[in-house]
Amino acid sequence: IAIGGIFVIGAALRESGVATIIARGLERIAGKNEIGILTLMMGATALLAAFMNNTAVVAILLPAVAVLSTRAGISPSRLMMPMAFAAVLGGTISLIGTAPNFIVADYFNEKAAAPATAADFPGGIGVFDYAFVGIPITITGIIFMVLIGRRMLPTISTADRIAAAQLPEHVASNYGVPDQLFTLKLSDSSSMVGLSIAECGVRNTYGLEIVMIRRPGALGPKWYHPDPELVLSAEDVLYVSGDDQSAWSLCETEMLQFGLADPSTLEELLGHGATLAEVTLTPHSPAIGRTFRRMDFRKRFGVNVLALFRRDEVIREGLAEIPLQLGDAFIATGTPRHVRALARHPDFVVLTDQSQVEDVTRAPLAFAILLVALLPPVLWNFPLSISAMGAAILMILTRCISRSALRRSMDWSVLCLLAGTMPLGYA
């Protein structure tokens, strides 16, 4: 029951974007260097395993390591096995790190409390008494894996798959999107205050596409997708893509504060529910010969088109009136839900890796539910099965995991294997 609940929790952490946030954090610290990633990943895994069930640690970190391997271009086979070893090693650090430690300590402390055997079992075993041996073992294991063990790991030929399945950041870089991003802040005197996005004419008049809107709030900024009916307020920050001269013209006319996007702007947008995707046409698509305006593309699919690639040329202006041709590719931005809907449409092919596209707006909620699953067993020796199942139900009720992902999350072969081997062990 505990492991079944953990399967659901792990899948929810992946779909809600927690795994992606962890992977981005590890990548930001370690870069794309395999040794750095291996050291940091094994250290983090061992630290968690000292206070959690080893299986739970691996189930929770597995999605993050899978994302990290893709982002860093490292074969998953070179990270998964070290992660499993680190979980086992980390379990030797504390009393609650692994079940054998707890069983041995329970037996030892029971004998220490009995007058007849107290002399042979002095003092009992505390929570961190294992650490004097466990920490050196863990550090030695990590050093061995980094220096010697990784040379023994297999390298599965996934380079072609990784290269073909580009991430949103890679697509944005290929199209020069970071250089075309600007921040425009509405002042109190701006004529755009109180108007909807559709009424502002940012796209039709100035040829700019609004990617996201950030609005200040009492509990921190709120992020909105550019719904045409969304009414703008003072102090809103618009993240727009397009020509810098057009952006300047908009600022001068509508009294906005102009700002250049820095290298972290794109990651900030991707971290608040926006995504980018490269899209092309199917050979017999009815969209061939039609314009985005004629197809009412924004209204039908809920995504904005930022650039069009045709014959080694990137086109960013007048996109709404350009008839599409076979072989064209364009970059679209929107919510992960809208991008996935576009990928299912028979007229278009989404080339971006959809497995790495998550709406991370529910990540804080999913992380809070994870704490609900972890803290009671760690602090109060609460049964892991009840805690994990309760957290899994909360993940479902709060929609941190979809029904389709819920069905895929359960590995029945593992559950059946455990259900069969446990009585075998007792026998």
CSV table of C-alpha atoms in Angstrom, one decimal:
chain,number,residue,atom,x,y,z
A,1,ILE,CA,0.0,0.0,0.0
A,2,ALA,CA,2.8,2.4,0.9
A,3,ILE,CA,4.7,1.8,-2.4
A,4,GLY,CA,1.4,2.0,-4.4
A,5,GLY,CA,0.8,5.4,-2.8
A,6,ILE,CA,4.4,6.4,-3.5
A,7,PHE,CA,4.0,5.5,-7.2
A,8,VAL,CA,1.1,8.0,-7.4
A,9,ILE,CA,3.0,10.7,-5.5
A,10,GLY,CA,6.0,10.3,-7.8
A,11,ALA,CA,3.9,10.6,-10.9
A,12,ALA,CA,2.1,13.7,-9.5
A,13,LEU,CA,5.5,15.3,-8.7
A,14,ARG,CA,6.5,14.8,-12.3
A,15,GLU,CA,3.2,16.1,-13.8
A,16,SER,CA,2.9,19.1,-11.5
A,17,GLY,CA,6.5,20.2,-12.4
A,18,VAL,CA,8.2,19.5,-9.1
A,19,ALA,CA,10.5,17.1,-10.7
A,20,THR,CA,11.4,19.6,-13.4
A,21,ILE,CA,12.1,22.3,-10.8
A,22,ILE,CA,14.4,19.9,-9.0
A,23,ALA,CA,16.2,19.0,-12.2
A,24,ARG,CA,16.6,22.6,-13.2
A,25,GLY,CA,18.1,23.3,-9.7
A,26,LEU,CA,20.5,20.5,-10.0
A,27,GLU,CA,21.4,21.5,-13.5
A,28,ARG,CA,21.9,25.1,-12.4
A,29,ILE,CA,24.4,24.1,-9.7
A,30,ALA,CA,26.2,21.2,-11.5
A,31,GLY,CA,25.8,22.4,-15.1
A,32,LYS,CA,26.0,19.6,-17.7
A,33,ASN,CA,29.1,18.1,-16.3
A,34,GLU,CA,28.5,14.4,-15.6
A,35,ILE,CA,30.8,14.2,-12.6
A,36,GLY,CA,29.2,17.3,-11.0
A,37,ILE,CA,25.7,16.0,-11.7
A,38,LEU,CA,26.6,12.5,-10.4
A,39,THR,CA,28.1,13.8,-7.2
A,40,LEU,CA,25.3,16.2,-6.4
A,41,MET,CA,22.6,13.7,-7.3
A,42,MET,CA,24.1,10.9,-5.2
A,43,GLY,CA,24.6,13.3,-2.3
A,44,ALA,CA,21.0,14.5,-2.4
A,45,THR,CA,19.7,11.0,-2.7
A,46,ALA,CA,21.7,9.7,0.2
A,47,LEU,CA,20.7,12.7,2.4
A,48,LEU,CA,17.0,12.0,1.8
A,49,ALA,CA,17.5,8.2,2.2
A,50,ALA,CA,18.8,8.8,5.7
A,51,PHE,CA,15.4,10.0,6.8
A,52,MET,CA,13.1,8.2,4.4
A,53,ASN,CA,12.3,4.8,3.1
A,54,ASN,CA,14.8,3.9,0.3
A,55,THR,CA,12.0,2.9,-2.1
A,56,ALA,CA,10.2,6.2,-1.4
A,57,VAL,CA,13.3,8.2,-2.1
A,58,VAL,CA,13.9,6.5,-5.5
A,59,ALA,CA,10.3,6.8,-6.5
A,60,ILE,CA,10.3,10.5,-5.7
A,61,LEU,CA,13.6,11.4,-7.3
A,62,LEU,CA,13.3,9.1,-10.3
A,63,PRO,CA,11.2,11.5,-12.4
A,64,ALA,CA,13.6,14.4,-11.6
A,65,VAL,CA,16.7,12.3,-12.6
A,66,ALA,CA,14.9,11.3,-15.8
A,67,VAL,CA,14.3,14.9,-16.6
A,68,LEU,CA,17.9,15.8,-15.7
A,69,SER,CA,19.4,13.2,-17.9
A,70,THR,CA,17.5,14.6,-20.9
A,71,ARG,CA,18.3,18.2,-20.1
A,72,ALA,CA,22.0,17.4,-19.6
A,73,GLY,CA,22.2,15.0,-22.6
A,74,ILE,CA,23.4,12.2,-20.4
A,75,SER,CA,22.3,8.6,-20.9
A,76,PRO,CA,19.8,7.7,-18.2
A,77,SER,CA,21.7,4.4,-17.6
A,78,ARG,CA,24.6,6.5,-16.2
A,79,LEU,CA,22.4,8.1,-13.5
A,80,MET,CA,19.7,5.6,-12.5
A,81,MET,CA,22.0,2.9,-11.0
A,82,PRO,CA,24.1,5.4,-9.0
A,83,MET,CA,20.9,6.9,-7.6
A,84,ALA,CA,19.8,3.4,-6.5
A,85,PHE,CA,23.2,2.8,-4.9
A,86,ALA,CA,23.1,6.2,-3.1
A,87,ALA,CA,19.6,5.4,-1.6
A,88,VAL,CA,21.0,2.2,-0.2
A,89,LEU,CA,24.1,3.8,1.2
A,90,GLY,CA,22.1,6.7,2.7
A,91,GLY,CA,19.9,4.3,4.5
A,92,THR,CA,22.9,3.3,6.7
A,93,ILE,CA,23.2,6.8,8.2
A,94,SER,CA,20.2,6.8,10.6
A,95,LEU,CA,17.9,4.5,12.6
A,96,ILE,CA,15.0,5.2,10.3
A,97,GLY,CA,16.9,5.1,7.1
A,98,THR,CA,16.1,1.5,6.4
A,99,ALA,CA,14.0,-1.3,7.9
A,100,PRO,CA,17.0,-3.5,8.9
A,101,ASN,CA,18.4,-0.7,11.0
A,102,PHE,CA,15.1,-0.3,12.8
A,103,ILE,CA,14.7,-4.0,13.4
A,104,VAL,CA,18.2,-4.4,14.8
A,105,ALA,CA,17.9,-1.3,17.1
A,106,ASP,CA,14.5,-2.5,18.3
A,107,TYR,CA,16.0,-5.9,19.3
A,108,PHE,CA,19.1,-4.2,20.8
A,109,ASN,CA,17.1,-1.7,22.9
A,110,GLU,CA,14.7,-4.4,24.1
A,111,LYS,CA,17.6,-6.4,25.4
A,112,ALA,CA,19.2,-3.3,26.9
A,113,ALA,CA,16.1,-2.6,28.9
A,114,ALA,CA,16.0,-6.1,30.4
A,115,PRO,CA,18.1,-6.5,33.6
A,116,ALA,CA,19.2,-10.0,32.7
A,117,THR,CA,20.8,-8.9,29.4
A,118,ALA,CA,21.5,-5.2,30.0
A,119,ALA,CA,25.2,-5.8,30.6
A,120,ASP,CA,25.6,-7.4,27.1
A,121,PHE,CA,23.6,-4.6,25.4
A,122,PRO,CA,24.8,-1.3,27.0
A,123,GLY,CA,23.1,2.0,26.3
A,124,GLY,CA,20.8,1.0,23.4
A,125,ILE,CA,20.9,2.4,19.9
A,126,GLY,CA,19.8,6.0,19.1
A,127,VAL,CA,18.6,7.6,15.9
A,128,PHE,CA,22.1,8.7,14.7
A,129,ASP,CA,24.3,6.0,16.3
A,130,TYR,CA,24.5,4.4,12.8
A,131,ALA,CA,25.9,7.6,11.4
A,132,PHE,CA,29.4,7.0,12.7
A,133,VAL,CA,29.8,4.1,10.4
A,134,GLY,CA,27.1,5.0,7.8
A,135,ILE,CA,28.5,8.4,6.8
A,136,PRO,CA,32.0,7.2,6.0
A,137,ILE,CA,30.5,4.3,4.0
A,138,THR,CA,28.2,6.7,2.1
A,139,ILE,CA,31.0,9.1,1.3
A,140,THR,CA,33.3,6.2,0.2
A,141,GLY,CA,30.6,4.8,-2.0
A,142,ILE,CA,30.0,8.2,-3.7
A,143,ILE,CA,33.7,8.7,-4.3
A,144,PHE,CA,34.1,5.2,-5.7
A,145,MET,CA,31.1,5.7,-8.1
A,146,VAL,CA,32.4,9.1,-9.3
A,147,LEU,CA,36.0,8.0,-9.9
A,148,ILE,CA,35.7,4.3,-10.8
A,149,GLY,CA,32.2,3.0,-10.8
A,150,ARG,CA,30.9,5.4,-13.5
A,151,ARG,CA,33.5,4.0,-16.0
A,152,MET,CA,31.7,0.6,-15.6
A,153,LEU,CA,28.3,1.9,-16.3
A,154,PRO,CA,26.7,1.1,-19.7
A,155,THR,CA,26.0,3.9,-22.2
A,156,ILE,CA,22.8,3.2,-24.0
A,157,SER,CA,22.6,4.8,-27.5
A,158,THR,CA,20.1,7.5,-26.7
A,159,ALA,CA,22.0,10.4,-28.1
A,160,ASP,CA,19.9,10.5,-31.3
A,161,ARG,CA,16.7,10.4,-29.3
A,162,ILE,CA,17.8,13.1,-26.9
A,163,ALA,CA,19.0,15.3,-29.8
A,164,ALA,CA,15.7,14.8,-31.7
A,165,ALA,CA,13.4,15.5,-28.8
A,166,GLN,CA,14.3,19.1,-28.1
A,167,LEU,CA,13.4,20.9,-24.9
A,168,PRO,CA,11.5,24.3,-25.0
A,169,GLU,CA,14.7,26.1,-24.1
A,170,HIS,CA,16.5,24.6,-27.1
A,171,VAL,CA,13.7,25.5,-29.4
A,172,ALA,CA,13.6,29.1,-28.1
A,173,SER,CA,17.4,29.4,-28.6
A,174,ASN,CA,17.2,28.1,-32.2
A,175,TYR,CA,14.6,30.7,-33.1
A,176,GLY,CA,16.3,33.5,-31.2
A,177,VAL,CA,13.4,34.0,-28.9
A,178,PRO,CA,15.4,35.2,-25.8
A,179,ASP,CA,16.7,38.1,-27.9
A,180,GLN,CA,13.2,39.1,-28.9
A,181,LEU,CA,11.7,39.2,-25.4
A,182,PHE,CA,10.9,42.4,-23.6
A,183,THR,CA,9.1,43.4,-20.4
A,184,LEU,CA,6.6,46.3,-20.5
A,185,LYS,CA,5.2,47.6,-17.3
A,186,LEU,CA,1.9,49.5,-17.2
A,187,SER,CA,1.8,52.7,-15.2
A,188,ASP,CA,-1.2,54.2,-13.5
A,189,SER,CA,-1.6,56.7,-16.4
A,190,SER,CA,-1.3,54.2,-19.2
A,191,SER,CA,-4.3,54.2,-21.6
A,192,MET,CA,-4.2,50.3,-21.6
A,193,VAL,CA,-5.3,50.1,-18.0
A,194,GLY,CA,-8.9,48.8,-17.8
A,195,LEU,CA,-8.8,47.4,-21.4
A,196,SER,CA,-8.7,43.7,-22.3
A,197,ILE,CA,-5.8,42.2,-24.2
A,198,ALA,CA,-8.0,42.0,-27.4
A,199,GLU,CA,-8.9,45.7,-27.1
A,200,CYS,CA,-5.3,46.9,-26.7
A,201,GLY,CA,-4.4,45.9,-30.2
A,202,VAL,CA,-0.8,44.9,-29.2
A,203,ARG,CA,-0.7,42.2,-31.9
A,204,ASN,CA,-2.7,43.9,-34.7
A,205,THR,CA,-1.3,47.4,-34.3
A,206,TYR,CA,2.3,46.8,-33.2
A,207,GLY,CA,2.9,43.2,-34.3
A,208,LEU,CA,3.9,42.0,-30.8
A,209,GLU,CA,2.8,38.8,-29.1
A,210,ILE,CA,2.1,38.8,-25.4
A,211,VAL,CA,3.6,35.6,-23.9
A,212,MET,CA,2.7,36.1,-20.2
A,213,ILE,CA,1.4,38.7,-17.7
A,214,ARG,CA,2.8,39.1,-14.2
A,215,ARG,CA,0.5,40.9,-11.7
A,216,PRO,CA,1.6,41.9,-8.2
A,217,GLY,CA,-0.4,40.3,-5.3
A,218,ALA,CA,-0.5,40.3,-1.6
A,219,LEU,CA,1.1,36.8,-1.4
A,220,GLY,CA,3.5,37.3,-4.3
A,221,PRO,CA,3.1,37.9,-8.0
A,222,LYS,CA,0.4,36.1,-10.0
A,223,TRP,CA,1.0,34.9,-13.5
A,224,TYR,CA,-1.6,34.9,-16.3
A,225,HIS,CA,-1.7,33.6,-19.8
A,226,PRO,CA,-2.7,36.1,-22.5
A,227,ASP,CA,-6.4,35.4,-22.6
A,228,PRO,CA,-8.0,37.9,-25.0
A,229,GLU,CA,-10.6,38.7,-22.4
A,230,LEU,CA,-8.1,39.4,-19.6
A,231,VAL,CA,-8.4,43.0,-18.4
A,232,LEU,CA,-5.1,44.7,-17.7
A,233,SER,CA,-4.4,46.6,-14.5
A,234,ALA,CA,-1.8,49.2,-13.3
A,235,GLU,CA,1.5,47.6,-12.4
A,236,ASP,CA,1.0,44.6,-14.7
A,237,VAL,CA,4.2,43.5,-16.4
A,238,LEU,CA,3.7,42.2,-20.0
A,239,TYR,CA,6.3,39.8,-21.4
A,240,VAL,CA,6.1,40.4,-25.1
A,241,SER,CA,8.0,39.0,-28.1
A,242,GLY,CA,8.7,40.9,-31.3
A,243,ASP,CA,10.7,43.7,-32.8
A,244,ASP,CA,12.4,46.1,-30.4
A,245,GLN,CA,11.3,49.2,-32.4
A,246,SER,CA,7.7,48.1,-32.2
A,247,ALA,CA,8.1,47.6,-28.5
A,248,TRP,CA,9.5,51.0,-28.1
A,249,SER,CA,6.7,52.5,-30.1
A,250,LEU,CA,4.1,50.8,-27.9
A,251,CYS,CA,5.8,52.1,-24.8
A,252,GLU,CA,5.9,55.7,-26.1
A,253,THR,CA,2.3,55.7,-27.2
A,254,GLU,CA,0.7,53.8,-24.3
A,255,MET,CA,3.0,55.2,-21.6
A,256,LEU,CA,4.7,51.9,-20.6
A,257,GLN,CA,8.0,51.2,-18.9
A,258,PHE,CA,10.4,49.4,-21.3
A,259,GLY,CA,12.7,46.7,-20.0
A,260,LEU,CA,15.1,44.2,-21.6
A,261,ALA,CA,14.7,40.5,-20.7
A,262,ASP,CA,17.7,38.9,-19.1
A,263,PRO,CA,19.0,35.3,-19.6
A,264,SER,CA,16.8,34.1,-16.8
A,265,THR,CA,13.5,35.5,-18.2
A,266,LEU,CA,12.8,32.6,-20.4
A,267,GLU,CA,13.3,30.1,-17.6
A,268,GLU,CA,11.1,32.3,-15.4
A,269,LEU,CA,8.3,32.1,-17.9
A,270,LEU,CA,8.7,28.3,-18.3
A,271,GLY,CA,8.6,28.0,-14.6
A,272,HIS,CA,5.2,29.7,-14.3
A,273,GLY,CA,3.0,27.7,-16.7
A,274,ALA,CA,4.2,28.8,-20.2
A,275,THR,CA,5.8,26.6,-22.7
A,276,LEU,CA,7.3,26.8,-26.2
A,277,ALA,CA,6.9,24.2,-29.0
A,278,GLU,CA,8.2,23.9,-32.5
A,279,VAL,CA,5.4,22.9,-34.9
A,280,THR,CA,5.3,21.8,-38.5
A,281,LEU,CA,2.6,20.8,-41.0
A,282,THR,CA,1.6,17.3,-42.0
A,283,PRO,CA,2.0,16.6,-45.8
A,284,HIS,CA,-1.7,16.8,-46.6
A,285,SER,CA,-2.7,19.4,-44.0
A,286,PRO,CA,-5.6,21.7,-44.9
A,287,ALA,CA,-3.6,24.5,-43.3
A,288,ILE,CA,-1.2,24.6,-46.3
A,289,GLY,CA,-2.0,27.8,-48.3
A,290,ARG,CA,-3.9,29.3,-45.4
A,291,THR,CA,-2.9,32.1,-43.0
A,292,PHE,CA,-3.0,32.0,-39.2
A,293,ARG,CA,-5.6,34.8,-39.3
A,294,ARG,CA,-7.8,32.9,-41.7
A,295,MET,CA,-7.6,29.8,-39.5
A,296,ASP,CA,-8.3,31.9,-36.4
A,297,PHE,CA,-5.3,30.0,-35.0
A,298,ARG,CA,-5.1,31.8,-31.6
A,299,LYS,CA,-8.8,31.2,-30.8
A,300,ARG,CA,-8.9,27.6,-32.0
A,301,PHE,CA,-5.8,26.3,-30.3
A,302,GLY,CA,-5.1,28.9,-27.5
A,303,VAL,CA,-1.5,29.5,-28.5
A,304,ASN,CA,0.4,32.4,-30.0
A,305,VAL,CA,2.9,32.1,-32.9
A,306,LEU,CA,6.2,33.9,-32.2
A,307,ALA,CA,8.2,33.1,-35.3
A,308,LEU,CA,8.1,31.2,-38.6
A,309,PHE,CA,11.0,29.2,-40.1
A,310,ARG,CA,11.0,28.9,-43.9
A,311,ARG,CA,14.0,28.0,-46.1
A,312,ASP,CA,16.7,28.8,-43.6
A,313,GLU,CA,15.0,32.2,-42.8
A,314,VAL,CA,13.3,33.2,-39.5
A,315,ILE,CA,10.3,35.4,-40.1
A,316,ARG,CA,8.9,37.4,-37.1
A,317,GLU,CA,6.8,40.2,-38.6
A,318,GLY,CA,3.4,39.9,-40.4
A,319,LEU,CA,3.0,36.3,-39.4
A,320,ALA,CA,-0.8,36.5,-39.3
A,321,GLU,CA,-1.0,37.2,-43.1
A,322,ILE,CA,1.7,34.8,-44.4
A,323,PRO,CA,0.2,31.7,-46.2
A,324,LEU,CA,1.7,28.5,-44.8
A,325,GLN,CA,3.7,26.2,-47.1
A,326,LEU,CA,4.7,22.6,-46.8
A,327,GLY,CA,8.0,22.4,-44.9
A,328,ASP,CA,7.3,25.5,-42.8
A,329,ALA,CA,7.9,25.3,-39.1
A,330,PHE,CA,6.8,27.8,-36.4
A,331,ILE,CA,7.3,28.3,-32.8
A,332,ALA,CA,4.2,28.5,-30.6
A,333,THR,CA,3.7,29.5,-27.0
A,334,GLY,CA,0.9,28.7,-24.6
A,335,THR,CA,-0.1,26.5,-21.8
A,336,PRO,CA,1.1,22.8,-21.7
A,337,ARG,CA,-2.6,21.8,-22.0
A,338,HIS,CA,-3.0,23.8,-25.2
A,339,VAL,CA,0.2,22.6,-26.7
A,340,ARG,CA,-0.7,19.0,-26.1
A,341,ALA,CA,-4.1,19.6,-27.7
A,342,LEU,CA,-2.3,21.0,-30.7
A,343,ALA,CA,-0.1,17.9,-30.8
A,344,ARG,CA,-3.1,15.7,-31.0
A,345,HIS,CA,-4.5,17.6,-34.0
A,346,PRO,CA,-4.1,15.7,-37.3
A,347,ASP,CA,-3.0,18.8,-39.3
A,348,PHE,CA,0.1,19.6,-37.2
A,349,VAL,CA,3.1,17.8,-35.8
A,350,VAL,CA,4.7,19.1,-32.5
A,351,LEU,CA,8.5,18.5,-32.6
A,352,THR,CA,9.2,19.5,-29.0
A,353,ASP,CA,9.6,16.8,-26.4
A,354,GLN,CA,6.2,16.8,-24.7
A,355,SER,CA,7.4,14.7,-21.8
A,356,GLN,CA,9.4,17.7,-20.5
A,357,VAL,CA,6.4,20.1,-20.7
A,358,GLU,CA,4.6,20.6,-17.5
A,359,ASP,CA,2.5,23.3,-16.0
A,360,VAL,CA,4.4,24.0,-12.8
A,361,THR,CA,1.7,26.3,-11.3
A,362,ARG,CA,0.6,23.4,-9.0
A,363,ALA,CA,4.2,22.5,-8.0
A,364,PRO,CA,4.0,24.3,-4.6
A,365,LEU,CA,0.8,22.5,-3.8
A,366,ALA,CA,2.3,19.1,-4.8
A,367,PHE,CA,5.4,19.8,-2.7
A,368,ALA,CA,3.2,20.7,0.3
A,369,ILE,CA,1.4,17.4,-0.1
A,370,LEU,CA,4.7,15.6,-0.3
A,371,LEU,CA,5.6,17.0,3.1
A,372,VAL,CA,2.3,15.7,4.4
A,373,ALA,CA,3.5,12.2,3.3
A,374,LEU,CA,7.0,12.5,4.7
A,375,LEU,CA,6.8,14.4,8.0
A,376,PRO,CA,4.5,12.1,10.0
A,377,PRO,CA,6.6,9.0,9.4
A,378,VAL,CA,9.8,10.8,10.1
A,379,LEU,CA,8.8,12.9,13.2
A,380,TRP,CA,6.1,10.7,14.8
A,381,ASN,CA,6.8,7.2,13.5
A,382,PHE,CA,3.4,7.3,11.7
A,383,PRO,CA,2.7,4.3,9.4
A,384,LEU,CA,4.1,5.1,6.0
A,385,SER,CA,1.3,3.2,4.3
A,386,ILE,CA,-1.4,5.5,5.7
A,387,SER,CA,0.6,8.6,5.1
A,388,ALA,CA,1.5,7.8,1.5
A,389,MET,CA,-2.0,6.7,0.6
A,390,GLY,CA,-3.4,9.9,2.2
A,391,ALA,CA,-1.0,12.0,0.2
A,392,ALA,CA,-1.8,10.1,-3.0
A,393,ILE,CA,-5.5,10.8,-2.5
A,394,LEU,CA,-4.8,14.5,-2.0
A,395,MET,CA,-2.7,14.6,-5.2
A,396,ILE,CA,-5.7,13.2,-7.1
A,397,LEU,CA,-8.3,15.5,-5.4
A,398,THR,CA,-6.2,18.6,-6.0
A,399,ARG,CA,-5.6,17.6,-9.7
A,400,CYS,CA,-1.9,17.5,-9.3
A,401,ILE,CA,-2.1,14.4,-11.4
A,402,SER,CA,-4.4,13.6,-14.3
A,403,ARG,CA,-6.4,10.5,-14.7
A,404,SER,CA,-4.3,9.2,-17.6
A,405,ALA,CA,-1.1,9.8,-15.6
A,406,LEU,CA,-2.7,8.1,-12.6
A,407,ARG,CA,-3.3,5.0,-14.7
A,408,ARG,CA,0.2,5.0,-16.0
A,409,SER,CA,1.8,5.5,-12.6
A,410,MET,CA,0.9,2.1,-11.1
A,411,ASP,CA,3.6,-0.5,-11.7
A,412,TRP,CA,1.5,-3.6,-10.9
A,413,SER,CA,4.4,-6.0,-11.6
A,414,VAL,CA,6.5,-4.5,-8.8
A,415,LEU,CA,3.5,-4.6,-6.4
A,416,CYS,CA,2.8,-8.2,-7.3
A,417,LEU,CA,6.5,-9.1,-6.8
A,418,LEU,CA,6.5,-7.6,-3.4
A,419,ALA,CA,3.2,-9.2,-2.4
A,420,GLY,CA,4.6,-12.6,-3.4
A,421,THR,CA,8.1,-12.3,-1.9
A,422,MET,CA,7.1,-11.0,1.5
A,423,PRO,CA,5.3,-14.2,2.6
A,424,LEU,CA,8.1,-16.2,0.9
A,425,GLY,CA,10.6,-14.5,3.1
A,426,TYR,CA,8.6,-15.2,6.3
A,427,ALA,CA,8.3,-18.9,5.2
